[in-house]
Amino acid sequence: MNYIWEVVGRHPTGQQPTGEETIQKLCDRVASSTLLEDRRDAVRALKSLSKKYRMEVGTMAMDHLVRILQTDRTDTEILGYALDTLYNIVCSDEEEEPDDSEEENQQKQEDDLGAQFTEKFIREPDNITLLLTLLEEFDFHVRWPGVKLLTALLKSQCAQVQGIILVSPMGVSRLMDLLADSREVIRNDGLLLLQQLTKGNTAIQKIVAFENAFERLLEIIIEEGSSDGGIVVEDCLLLLLNLLKNNSSNQNFFKEGSYIQKMKPWFEVGDDNSGWSAQKVTNLHLMLQLVRVMVSPVNSPGATASCQKAMFQCGLLQQLCTILMATGVPADILTETINTVSEVIRGSEVNQDYFASVNAPSNPPRPAIVVLLMSMVNERQPFVLRCAVLYCFQCFLYKNHKGQGEIVATLLPSTIDANSISAGQLLCGGLFSADSLSNWCAAVALAHALQNNLTQKEQLLRVQLATSLGKPPVSLLQQCTNILSQGSRVQTKVGLLMLLCTWISNCPIAVMHFLHNQDNVPFLTGQISENLGEDERLVQGLCALLLGICIYYNDNSLENYTKEKLKQLIEKRIGKENFVEKLGFITKHELYSRAAQKPQPAFSTPEHMMFDHEFTKLVKELEGMITKAVLRSSEEEKKEEEVKKTLEQHDSIVTQYKELIREQDSQINELKEQVTLLTSQNEKLQNTITQQFSQIQQHKDQYNILKLKLGKDNQQTSNQAEAAHMNGLQPEELSQLREQLEELQRQNLLLQTQLTEKDSLVTSLKTEGVPSAEGSTSEVTELQKEVELLKAQLQSQTAEITQLQSERQELLRGSETTAAVPGEDRVYTEKIAELESRLSAQTAETQKLKGEVKTLLESKELMEKELASATSTAAIMQAEKSKLQQEVQESKKEQDDLLMLLADQDQKILSLKQRLKDLGETIEDEDDLDSRDQFDDDDDDDDEEEEEECDE
């Protein structure tokens, strides 16, 4: 304290100031001193007083300390003192543990005081931002107090501080840097800080996960020795649990990052399992919880299935089964391992098959399931261990029809092996043992072997039990009812009733077997009608449920116990209202609500084990249906059955129309596809035709051009040849030319006469006509008109029928929506009947029209035959006409050829005459006189050509 007086400026002699006065002077010194050393000494003094005078320092010095953090950023020593002082203010002294009630009250007051100072500090969000900035300082005396202060703030006001850090830029990233600090004390306190930061805040959990937290935490766990590590491993595992629990995004990120595979080395336990430390047990317990978080039944089915698959593929499940069958493992670790294996195999067919193949290291080897069931029915085993084994067995049978069949098969006479203990034998032994908890566990386990499996329910009816020597065997169903009637404990009765309800529900054959025993129904009615104590009310409710199942799933095959007779029996001996009230006792029970929350059986004491999770689902499903079945009268049931039949008929009609519409839709779709295909083919053909047409046109143009060129060449060749002959013509050749000329003239006359004959023949053919069949055609046309008229009437009738059918279908839809109201249903039925009568009348008229059409069609066929005969005659004459026309065309062609020949002959004659003229011969032909002027011009041209040739 002498140091404090020196700072304050007083000596310890004389009257000493109070603590409040001293703190006030220190605060003034912090606020007014210009020298850094004075402020530093004052803050150090406040730190030493902050624990004893927490209230005074927090009230008077907090604002000054925050100002120091803002202004004196360059001096790490004063920053460290200020942070330590703030930590002492907001954090109560946890080292002193209270021993009595007075100290407890004092501790509570200190906690409240810390919450008040925390609220005052975070009232300004900038203070948290300032603290996050100071955490970037690497100096140990600043960073470590800052981490502790922020952790204390989170413990006191978690949600508010989380909100400020979440909106602070890079706030979470700065805190994640603490895990990379080389100083272990800062890294370890950083783990504690992140634990508080990630509690209950999904957004911060996601940010921390994406800041590579998983990788860093797993590295720290390996560095610290995995399960053999110390408290640091525990802190890492707690932080991982915070990040993954109830956070599907982080769970998916953990799985996708292949971090599940890195968990396998955690569970590599050696052969020597003696001497487990408390820390190792804690670490391994947290590791198993971490595995369970990934495959918890509350997760989405898809995420759970993918994690289960990854755990099997990486060998994690195999490693857990090794721990399960190992010796020397502590009881709590063994129990948690069983629960973990249970959820890893729950609903996964591959994992369930592997678990069924696991054997215990015994001689001879026994299946792991048998070994676990031996522990479940052994009353000397711990209660939590027996509950874990039951949960494991339930998870093994969950959605596993193959496993259910294998368990039931061990009870059947044909598969029982007297030399080995089977699962079925253990269940039967537990079912009829003196321990009520074994009775309950065995009954629930056997019920899970029948869950949602009608085949195994029927198979279990074949099981026969040998009760004692000299007596015939009884069925398992009968033995269960016998134990019920013998006045067993409540827990045993509840277990057997749950088994029976699960067994006979949705199984009419099992109901018939149950009712076949004449003592069962009187026993149930007697239990329900009695006024029993509070503990027996649950048994009464389950008896009511069992009797209700016998009514609801009754197929009326037993004359004495039909649905109606059982309902009359309830009304006479129990009363319907009383029956429904007793049935409601089940869902109102506290233990029922607790069991309905989650699949794992979690009970504090064995006496609280009354309900199974899957059975609560069955009760919820059946309670309403049984209540309606019991309260309904026989007339209401008949009406309901009639309504059901009517609805079924309507449904069948609607189904037929739907099928017809589907067929038509399919046909329309096929036709649309065909139209589309043909359209595309047509477009392709059109394109091909267009291309071919263009090619043909090009070829025609090329042909015309070549023809013109060839004509010019031939003309030039002929002119040159004629000129050559004229120049070298001899007198003896003139007579030959005259003879040729005369011959050509005769041919010309002959061709002209033939042409005249052909023209006359063409004219005569044009004037002739072809006989027609107009009379027959007119009669057929009249018949066709009459048939078309009848077809139009038939189409109108068909349209009206279609309209009636559509109205009927609309009424059927309306009747479906109002089938629950008898009056409206009757109105719709009358309308449907009226429409059906109109439809039948229209159908009869349509049949009549079809008959008339058929008669007219027969007349039409007869007339068409006559028309065909007339048409054949006309076709013959038409063929002759075509033949004659073809001959005419040929004659015309020959005539054209003759004309061309005549033209050529005329040209040759003219040329020959001209040559004769040039040679001095006289020409007496009249044509020569007419064409003399024409040849004068030609002579001039020839002279010019001869002169040019001579020049050449």
mmCIF file with all atom_site columns, C-alpha atoms in Angstrom, residues 774-928:
data_model
loop_
_atom_site.group_PDB
_atom_site.id
_atom_site.type_symbol
_atom_site.label_atom_id
_atom_site.label_alt_id
_atom_site.label_comp_id
_atom_site.label_asym_id
_atom_site.label_entity_id
_atom_site.label_seq_id
_atom_site.pdbx_PDB_ins_code
_atom_site.Cartn_x
_atom_site.Cartn_y
_atom_site.Cartn_z
_atom_site.occupancy
_atom_site.B_iso_or_equiv
_atom_site.pdbx_formal_charge
_atom_site.auth_seq_id
_atom_site.auth_comp_id
_atom_site.auth_asym_id
_atom_site.auth_atom_id
_atom_site.pdbx_PDB_model_num
ATOM 1   C CA . GLU A 1 774 ? -73.482 -38.618 -117.088 1.00 0.00 ? 774 GLU A CA 1
ATOM 2   C CA . GLY A 1 775 ? -76.692 -40.383 -116.168 1.00 0.00 ? 775 GLY A CA 1
ATOM 3   C CA . SER A 1 776 ? -75.096 -42.852 -113.810 1.00 0.00 ? 776 SER A CA 1
ATOM 4   C CA . THR A 1 777 ? -72.872 -40.190 -112.361 1.00 0.00 ? 777 THR A CA 1
ATOM 5   C CA . SER A 1 778 ? -75.816 -37.914 -111.543 1.00 0.00 ? 778 SER A CA 1
ATOM 6   C CA . GLU A 1 779 ? -77.584 -40.734 -109.690 1.00 0.00 ? 779 GLU A CA 1
ATOM 7   C CA . VAL A 1 780 ? -74.483 -41.507 -107.681 1.00 0.00 ? 780 VAL A CA 1
ATOM 8   C CA . THR A 1 781 ? -74.080 -37.801 -106.911 1.00 0.00 ? 781 THR A CA 1
ATOM 9   C CA . GLU A 1 782 ? -77.617 -37.635 -105.522 1.00 0.00 ? 782 GLU A CA 1
ATOM 10  C CA . LEU A 1 783 ? -76.935 -40.669 -103.337 1.00 0.00 ? 783 LEU A CA 1
ATOM 11  C CA . GLN A 1 784 ? -73.734 -39.092 -102.091 1.00 0.00 ? 784 GLN A CA 1
ATOM 12  C CA . LYS A 1 785 ? -75.576 -35.912 -101.158 1.00 0.00 ? 785 LYS A CA 1
ATOM 13  C CA . GLU A 1 786 ? -78.120 -37.928 -99.192  1.00 0.00 ? 786 GLU A CA 1
ATOM 14  C CA . VAL A 1 787 ? -75.356 -39.858 -97.383  1.00 0.00 ? 787 VAL A CA 1
ATOM 15  C CA . GLU A 1 788 ? -73.573 -36.604 -96.526  1.00 0.00 ? 788 GLU A CA 1
ATOM 16  C CA . LEU A 1 789 ? -76.808 -35.226 -95.058  1.00 0.00 ? 789 LEU A CA 1
ATOM 17  C CA . LEU A 1 790 ? -77.201 -38.304 -92.844  1.00 0.00 ? 790 LEU A CA 1
ATOM 18  C CA . LYS A 1 791 ? -73.567 -38.071 -91.806  1.00 0.00 ? 791 LYS A CA 1
ATOM 19  C CA . ALA A 1 792 ? -74.087 -34.445 -90.755  1.00 0.00 ? 792 ALA A CA 1
ATOM 20  C CA . GLN A 1 793 ? -77.055 -35.521 -88.621  1.00 0.00 ? 793 GLN A CA 1
ATOM 21  C CA . LEU A 1 794 ? -74.932 -38.290 -87.107  1.00 0.00 ? 794 LEU A CA 1
ATOM 22  C CA . GLN A 1 795 ? -72.172 -35.816 -86.310  1.00 0.00 ? 795 GLN A CA 1
ATOM 23  C CA . SER A 1 796 ? -74.599 -33.477 -84.562  1.00 0.00 ? 796 SER A CA 1
ATOM 24  C CA . GLN A 1 797 ? -75.896 -36.418 -82.507  1.00 0.00 ? 797 GLN A CA 1
ATOM 25  C CA . THR A 1 798 ? -72.320 -37.357 -81.626  1.00 0.00 ? 798 THR A CA 1
ATOM 26  C CA . ALA A 1 799 ? -71.552 -33.788 -80.566  1.00 0.00 ? 799 ALA A CA 1
ATOM 27  C CA . GLU A 1 800 ? -74.603 -33.750 -78.323  1.00 0.00 ? 800 GLU A CA 1
ATOM 28  C CA . ILE A 1 801 ? -73.535 -37.076 -76.799  1.00 0.00 ? 801 ILE A CA 1
ATOM 29  C CA . THR A 1 802 ? -70.051 -35.662 -76.168  1.00 0.00 ? 802 THR A CA 1
ATOM 30  C CA . GLN A 1 803 ? -71.598 -32.606 -74.489  1.00 0.00 ? 803 GLN A CA 1
ATOM 31  C CA . LEU A 1 804 ? -73.690 -34.867 -72.263  1.00 0.00 ? 804 LEU A CA 1
ATOM 32  C CA . GLN A 1 805 ? -70.634 -36.910 -71.347  1.00 0.00 ? 805 GLN A CA 1
ATOM 33  C CA . SER A 1 806 ? -68.729 -33.736 -70.421  1.00 0.00 ? 806 SER A CA 1
ATOM 34  C CA . GLU A 1 807 ? -71.641 -32.555 -68.234  1.00 0.00 ? 807 GLU A CA 1
ATOM 35  C CA . ARG A 1 808 ? -71.680 -35.953 -66.589  1.00 0.00 ? 808 ARG A CA 1
ATOM 36  C CA . GLN A 1 809 ? -67.973 -35.797 -65.926  1.00 0.00 ? 809 GLN A CA 1
ATOM 37  C CA . GLU A 1 810 ? -68.329 -32.322 -64.358  1.00 0.00 ? 810 GLU A CA 1
ATOM 38  C CA . LEU A 1 811 ? -71.064 -33.676 -62.123  1.00 0.00 ? 811 LEU A CA 1
ATOM 39  C CA . LEU A 1 812 ? -68.814 -36.591 -61.181  1.00 0.00 ? 812 LEU A CA 1
ATOM 40  C CA . ARG A 1 813 ? -66.112 -34.119 -60.187  1.00 0.00 ? 813 ARG A CA 1
ATOM 41  C CA . GLY A 1 814 ? -68.603 -32.186 -58.114  1.00 0.00 ? 814 GLY A CA 1
ATOM 42  C CA . SER A 1 815 ? -69.777 -35.378 -56.447  1.00 0.00 ? 815 SER A CA 1
ATOM 43  C CA . GLU A 1 816 ? -66.191 -36.189 -55.521  1.00 0.00 ? 816 GLU A CA 1
ATOM 44  C CA . THR A 1 817 ? -65.764 -32.869 -53.738  1.00 0.00 ? 817 THR A CA 1
ATOM 45  C CA . THR A 1 818 ? -69.088 -33.134 -51.874  1.00 0.00 ? 818 THR A CA 1
ATOM 46  C CA . ALA A 1 819 ? -69.189 -36.887 -51.267  1.00 0.00 ? 819 ALA A CA 1
ATOM 47  C CA . ALA A 1 820 ? -69.033 -36.336 -47.548  1.00 0.00 ? 820 ALA A CA 1
ATOM 48  C CA . VAL A 1 821 ? -72.512 -34.613 -47.555  1.00 0.00 ? 821 VAL A CA 1
ATOM 49  C CA . PRO A 1 822 ? -75.265 -37.166 -48.252  1.00 0.00 ? 822 PRO A CA 1
ATOM 50  C CA . GLY A 1 823 ? -77.791 -34.583 -49.554  1.00 0.00 ? 823 GLY A CA 1
ATOM 51  C CA . GLU A 1 824 ? -75.556 -33.073 -52.144  1.00 0.00 ? 824 GLU A CA 1
ATOM 52  C CA . ASP A 1 825 ? -74.357 -36.521 -53.188  1.00 0.00 ? 825 ASP A CA 1
ATOM 53  C CA . ARG A 1 826 ? -78.008 -37.570 -53.789  1.00 0.00 ? 826 ARG A CA 1
ATOM 54  C CA . VAL A 1 827 ? -78.623 -34.475 -55.967  1.00 0.00 ? 827 VAL A CA 1
ATOM 55  C CA . TYR A 1 828 ? -75.560 -35.239 -58.041  1.00 0.00 ? 828 TYR A CA 1
ATOM 56  C CA . THR A 1 829 ? -76.654 -38.877 -58.362  1.00 0.00 ? 829 THR A CA 1
ATOM 57  C CA . GLU A 1 830 ? -80.087 -37.824 -59.695  1.00 0.00 ? 830 GLU A CA 1
ATOM 58  C CA . LYS A 1 831 ? -78.473 -35.469 -62.181  1.00 0.00 ? 831 LYS A CA 1
ATOM 59  C CA . ILE A 1 832 ? -76.141 -38.205 -63.319  1.00 0.00 ? 832 ILE A CA 1
ATOM 60  C CA . ALA A 1 833 ? -79.091 -40.607 -63.744  1.00 0.00 ? 833 ALA A CA 1
ATOM 61  C CA . GLU A 1 834 ? -80.989 -38.006 -65.819  1.00 0.00 ? 834 GLU A CA 1
ATOM 62  C CA . LEU A 1 835 ? -77.952 -37.424 -67.996  1.00 0.00 ? 835 LEU A CA 1
ATOM 63  C CA . GLU A 1 836 ? -77.466 -41.178 -68.431  1.00 0.00 ? 836 GLU A CA 1
ATOM 64  C CA . SER A 1 837 ? -81.125 -41.576 -69.585  1.00 0.00 ? 837 SER A CA 1
ATOM 65  C CA . ARG A 1 838 ? -80.690 -38.743 -72.088  1.00 0.00 ? 838 ARG A CA 1
ATOM 66  C CA . LEU A 1 839 ? -77.440 -40.313 -73.169  1.00 0.00 ? 839 LEU A CA 1
ATOM 67  C CA . SER A 1 840 ? -79.107 -43.711 -73.747  1.00 0.00 ? 840 SER A CA 1
ATOM 68  C CA . ALA A 1 841 ? -81.887 -42.053 -75.809  1.00 0.00 ? 841 ALA A CA 1
ATOM 69  C CA . GLN A 1 842 ? -79.387 -40.225 -77.939  1.00 0.00 ? 842 GLN A CA 1
ATOM 70  C CA . THR A 1 843 ? -77.432 -43.447 -78.328  1.00 0.00 ? 843 THR A CA 1
ATOM 71  C CA . ALA A 1 844 ? -80.558 -45.300 -79.575  1.00 0.00 ? 844 ALA A CA 1
ATOM 72  C CA . GLU A 1 845 ? -81.292 -42.536 -82.069  1.00 0.00 ? 845 GLU A CA 1
ATOM 73  C CA . THR A 1 846 ? -77.709 -42.657 -83.188  1.00 0.00 ? 846 THR A CA 1
ATOM 74  C CA . GLN A 1 847 ? -78.019 -46.426 -83.773  1.00 0.00 ? 847 GLN A CA 1
ATOM 75  C CA . LYS A 1 848 ? -81.130 -45.810 -85.868  1.00 0.00 ? 848 LYS A CA 1
ATOM 76  C CA . LEU A 1 849 ? -79.323 -43.216 -87.984  1.00 0.00 ? 849 LEU A CA 1
ATOM 77  C CA . LYS A 1 850 ? -76.445 -45.595 -88.395  1.00 0.00 ? 850 LYS A CA 1
ATOM 78  C CA . GLY A 1 851 ? -78.885 -48.233 -89.769  1.00 0.00 ? 851 GLY A CA 1
ATOM 79  C CA . GLU A 1 852 ? -80.252 -45.785 -92.312  1.00 0.00 ? 852 GLU A CA 1
ATOM 80  C CA . VAL A 1 853 ? -76.762 -44.792 -93.300  1.00 0.00 ? 853 VAL A CA 1
ATOM 81  C CA . LYS A 1 854 ? -75.906 -48.457 -93.735  1.00 0.00 ? 854 LYS A CA 1
ATOM 82  C CA . THR A 1 855 ? -78.927 -48.998 -96.075  1.00 0.00 ? 855 THR A CA 1
ATOM 83  C CA . LEU A 1 856 ? -78.000 -45.962 -98.123  1.00 0.00 ? 856 LEU A CA 1
ATOM 84  C CA . LEU A 1 857 ? -74.428 -47.090 -98.290  1.00 0.00 ? 857 LEU A CA 1
ATOM 85  C CA . GLU A 1 858 ? -75.552 -50.447 -99.679  1.00 0.00 ? 858 GLU A CA 1
ATOM 86  C CA . SER A 1 859 ? -77.599 -48.608 -102.360 1.00 0.00 ? 859 SER A CA 1
ATOM 87  C CA . LYS A 1 860 ? -74.622 -46.456 -103.015 1.00 0.00 ? 860 LYS A CA 1
ATOM 88  C CA . GLU A 1 861 ? -72.412 -49.530 -103.477 1.00 0.00 ? 861 GLU A CA 1
ATOM 89  C CA . LEU A 1 862 ? -74.904 -50.991 -105.983 1.00 0.00 ? 862 LEU A CA 1
ATOM 90  C CA . MET A 1 863 ? -75.004 -47.746 -107.954 1.00 0.00 ? 863 MET A CA 1
ATOM 91  C CA . GLU A 1 864 ? -71.249 -47.517 -107.783 1.00 0.00 ? 864 GLU A CA 1
ATOM 92  C CA . LYS A 1 865 ? -70.995 -50.996 -109.334 1.00 0.00 ? 865 LYS A CA 1
ATOM 93  C CA . GLU A 1 866 ? -73.217 -49.877 -112.232 1.00 0.00 ? 866 GLU A CA 1
ATOM 94  C CA . LEU A 1 867 ? -71.206 -46.723 -112.498 1.00 0.00 ? 867 LEU A CA 1
ATOM 95  C CA . ALA A 1 868 ? -68.015 -48.780 -112.504 1.00 0.00 ? 868 ALA A CA 1
ATOM 96  C CA . SER A 1 869 ? -69.269 -50.853 -115.466 1.00 0.00 ? 869 SER A CA 1
ATOM 97  C CA . ALA A 1 870 ? -70.201 -47.677 -117.376 1.00 0.00 ? 870 ALA A CA 1
ATOM 98  C CA . THR A 1 871 ? -66.944 -46.120 -116.388 1.00 0.00 ? 871 THR A CA 1
ATOM 99  C CA . SER A 1 872 ? -65.018 -49.157 -117.682 1.00 0.00 ? 872 SER A CA 1
ATOM 100 C CA . THR A 1 873 ? -66.705 -48.771 -121.105 1.00 0.00 ? 873 THR A CA 1
ATOM 101 C CA . ALA A 1 874 ? -65.884 -45.105 -121.102 1.00 0.00 ? 874 ALA A CA 1
ATOM 102 C CA . ALA A 1 875 ? -62.336 -45.949 -120.050 1.00 0.00 ? 875 ALA A CA 1
ATOM 103 C CA . ILE A 1 876 ? -61.962 -48.294 -123.041 1.00 0.00 ? 876 ILE A CA 1
ATOM 104 C CA . MET A 1 877 ? -63.177 -45.600 -125.423 1.00 0.00 ? 877 MET A CA 1
ATOM 105 C CA . GLN A 1 878 ? -61.008 -43.079 -123.675 1.00 0.00 ? 878 GLN A CA 1
ATOM 106 C CA . ALA A 1 879 ? -58.015 -45.394 -124.161 1.00 0.00 ? 879 ALA A CA 1
ATOM 107 C CA . GLU A 1 880 ? -58.819 -45.649 -127.881 1.00 0.00 ? 880 GLU A CA 1
ATOM 108 C CA . LYS A 1 881 ? -59.152 -41.884 -128.034 1.00 0.00 ? 881 LYS A CA 1
ATOM 109 C CA . SER A 1 882 ? -55.812 -41.501 -126.285 1.00 0.00 ? 882 SER A CA 1
ATOM 110 C CA . LYS A 1 883 ? -54.259 -43.930 -128.714 1.00 0.00 ? 883 LYS A CA 1
ATOM 111 C CA . LEU A 1 884 ? -55.625 -41.963 -131.659 1.00 0.00 ? 884 LEU A CA 1
ATOM 112 C CA . GLN A 1 885 ? -54.487 -38.722 -130.127 1.00 0.00 ? 885 GLN A CA 1
ATOM 113 C CA . GLN A 1 886 ? -51.042 -40.226 -129.680 1.00 0.00 ? 886 GLN A CA 1
ATOM 114 C CA . GLU A 1 887 ? -51.058 -41.208 -133.373 1.00 0.00 ? 887 GLU A CA 1
ATOM 115 C CA . VAL A 1 888 ? -52.116 -37.675 -134.218 1.00 0.00 ? 888 VAL A CA 1
ATOM 116 C CA . GLN A 1 889 ? -49.250 -36.325 -132.176 1.00 0.00 ? 889 GLN A CA 1
ATOM 117 C CA . GLU A 1 890 ? -46.869 -38.665 -133.944 1.00 0.00 ? 890 GLU A CA 1
ATOM 118 C CA . SER A 1 891 ? -48.305 -37.589 -137.274 1.00 0.00 ? 891 SER A CA 1
ATOM 119 C CA . LYS A 1 892 ? -47.853 -33.963 -136.288 1.00 0.00 ? 892 LYS A CA 1
ATOM 120 C CA . LYS A 1 893 ? -44.294 -34.712 -135.377 1.00 0.00 ? 893 LYS A CA 1
ATOM 121 C CA . GLU A 1 894 ? -43.705 -36.464 -138.698 1.00 0.00 ? 894 GLU A CA 1
ATOM 122 C CA . GLN A 1 895 ? -45.373 -33.505 -140.435 1.00 0.00 ? 895 GLN A CA 1
ATOM 123 C CA . ASP A 1 896 ? -43.016 -31.125 -138.698 1.00 0.00 ? 896 ASP A CA 1
ATOM 124 C CA . ASP A 1 897 ? -40.086 -33.261 -139.706 1.00 0.00 ? 897 ASP A CA 1
ATOM 125 C CA . LEU A 1 898 ? -41.350 -33.258 -143.306 1.00 0.00 ? 898 LEU A CA 1
ATOM 126 C CA . LEU A 1 899 ? -41.694 -29.498 -143.225 1.00 0.00 ? 899 LEU A CA 1
ATOM 127 C CA . MET A 1 900 ? -38.134 -29.222 -142.067 1.00 0.00 ? 900 MET A CA 1
ATOM 128 C CA . LEU A 1 901 ? -37.025 -31.562 -144.853 1.00 0.00 ? 901 LEU A CA 1
ATOM 129 C CA . LEU A 1 902 ? -39.004 -29.506 -147.354 1.00 0.00 ? 902 LEU A CA 1
ATOM 130 C CA . ALA A 1 903 ? -37.356 -26.372 -146.139 1.00 0.00 ? 903 ALA A CA 1
ATOM 131 C CA . ASP A 1 904 ? -33.986 -27.963 -146.547 1.00 0.00 ? 904 ASP A CA 1
ATOM 132 C CA . GLN A 1 905 ? -34.916 -29.235 -150.028 1.00 0.00 ? 905 GLN A CA 1
ATOM 133 C CA . ASP A 1 906 ? -36.105 -25.780 -151.020 1.00 0.00 ? 906 ASP A CA 1
ATOM 134 C CA . GLN A 1 907 ? -32.852 -24.311 -149.857 1.00 0.00 ? 907 GLN A CA 1
ATOM 135 C CA . LYS A 1 908 ? -30.878 -26.872 -151.820 1.00 0.00 ? 908 LYS A CA 1
ATOM 136 C CA . ILE A 1 909 ? -33.026 -26.336 -154.927 1.00 0.00 ? 909 ILE A CA 1
ATOM 137 C CA . LEU A 1 910 ? -32.448 -22.616 -154.738 1.00 0.00 ? 910 LEU A CA 1
ATOM 138 C CA . SER A 1 911 ? -28.746 -23.086 -154.400 1.00 0.00 ? 911 SER A CA 1
ATOM 139 C CA . LEU A 1 912 ? -28.681 -25.526 -157.335 1.00 0.00 ? 912 LEU A CA 1
ATOM 140 C CA . LYS A 1 913 ? -30.724 -23.152 -159.516 1.00 0.00 ? 913 LYS A CA 1
ATOM 141 C CA . GLN A 1 914 ? -28.358 -20.399 -158.699 1.00 0.00 ? 914 GLN A CA 1
ATOM 142 C CA . ARG A 1 915 ? -25.410 -22.509 -159.715 1.00 0.00 ? 915 ARG A CA 1
ATOM 143 C CA . LEU A 1 916 ? -27.166 -23.446 -163.014 1.00 0.00 ? 916 LEU A CA 1
ATOM 144 C CA . LYS A 1 917 ? -27.829 -19.836 -163.641 1.00 0.00 ? 917 LYS A CA 1
ATOM 145 C CA . ASP A 1 918 ? -24.240 -18.957 -163.037 1.00 0.00 ? 918 ASP A CA 1
ATOM 146 C CA . LEU A 1 919 ? -23.215 -21.615 -165.535 1.00 0.00 ? 919 LEU A CA 1
ATOM 147 C CA . GLY A 1 920 ? -25.406 -20.074 -168.197 1.00 0.00 ? 920 GLY A CA 1
ATOM 148 C CA . GLU A 1 921 ? -28.316 -22.515 -168.063 1.00 0.00 ? 921 GLU A CA 1
ATOM 149 C CA . THR A 1 922 ? -31.857 -21.292 -168.626 1.00 0.00 ? 922 THR A CA 1
ATOM 150 C CA . ILE A 1 923 ? -34.322 -21.942 -165.831 1.00 0.00 ? 923 ILE A CA 1
ATOM 151 C CA . GLU A 1 924 ? -38.020 -22.107 -166.771 1.00 0.00 ? 924 GLU A CA 1
ATOM 152 C CA . ASP A 1 925 ? -39.353 -22.606 -163.246 1.00 0.00 ? 925 ASP A CA 1
ATOM 153 C CA . GLU A 1 926 ? -41.870 -19.927 -162.191 1.00 0.00 ? 926 GLU A CA 1
ATOM 154 C CA . ASP A 1 927 ? -40.458 -19.787 -158.771 1.00 0.00 ? 927 ASP A CA 1
ATOM 155 C CA . ASP A 1 928 ? -37.171 -18.695 -160.233 1.00 0.00 ? 928 ASP A CA 1
#
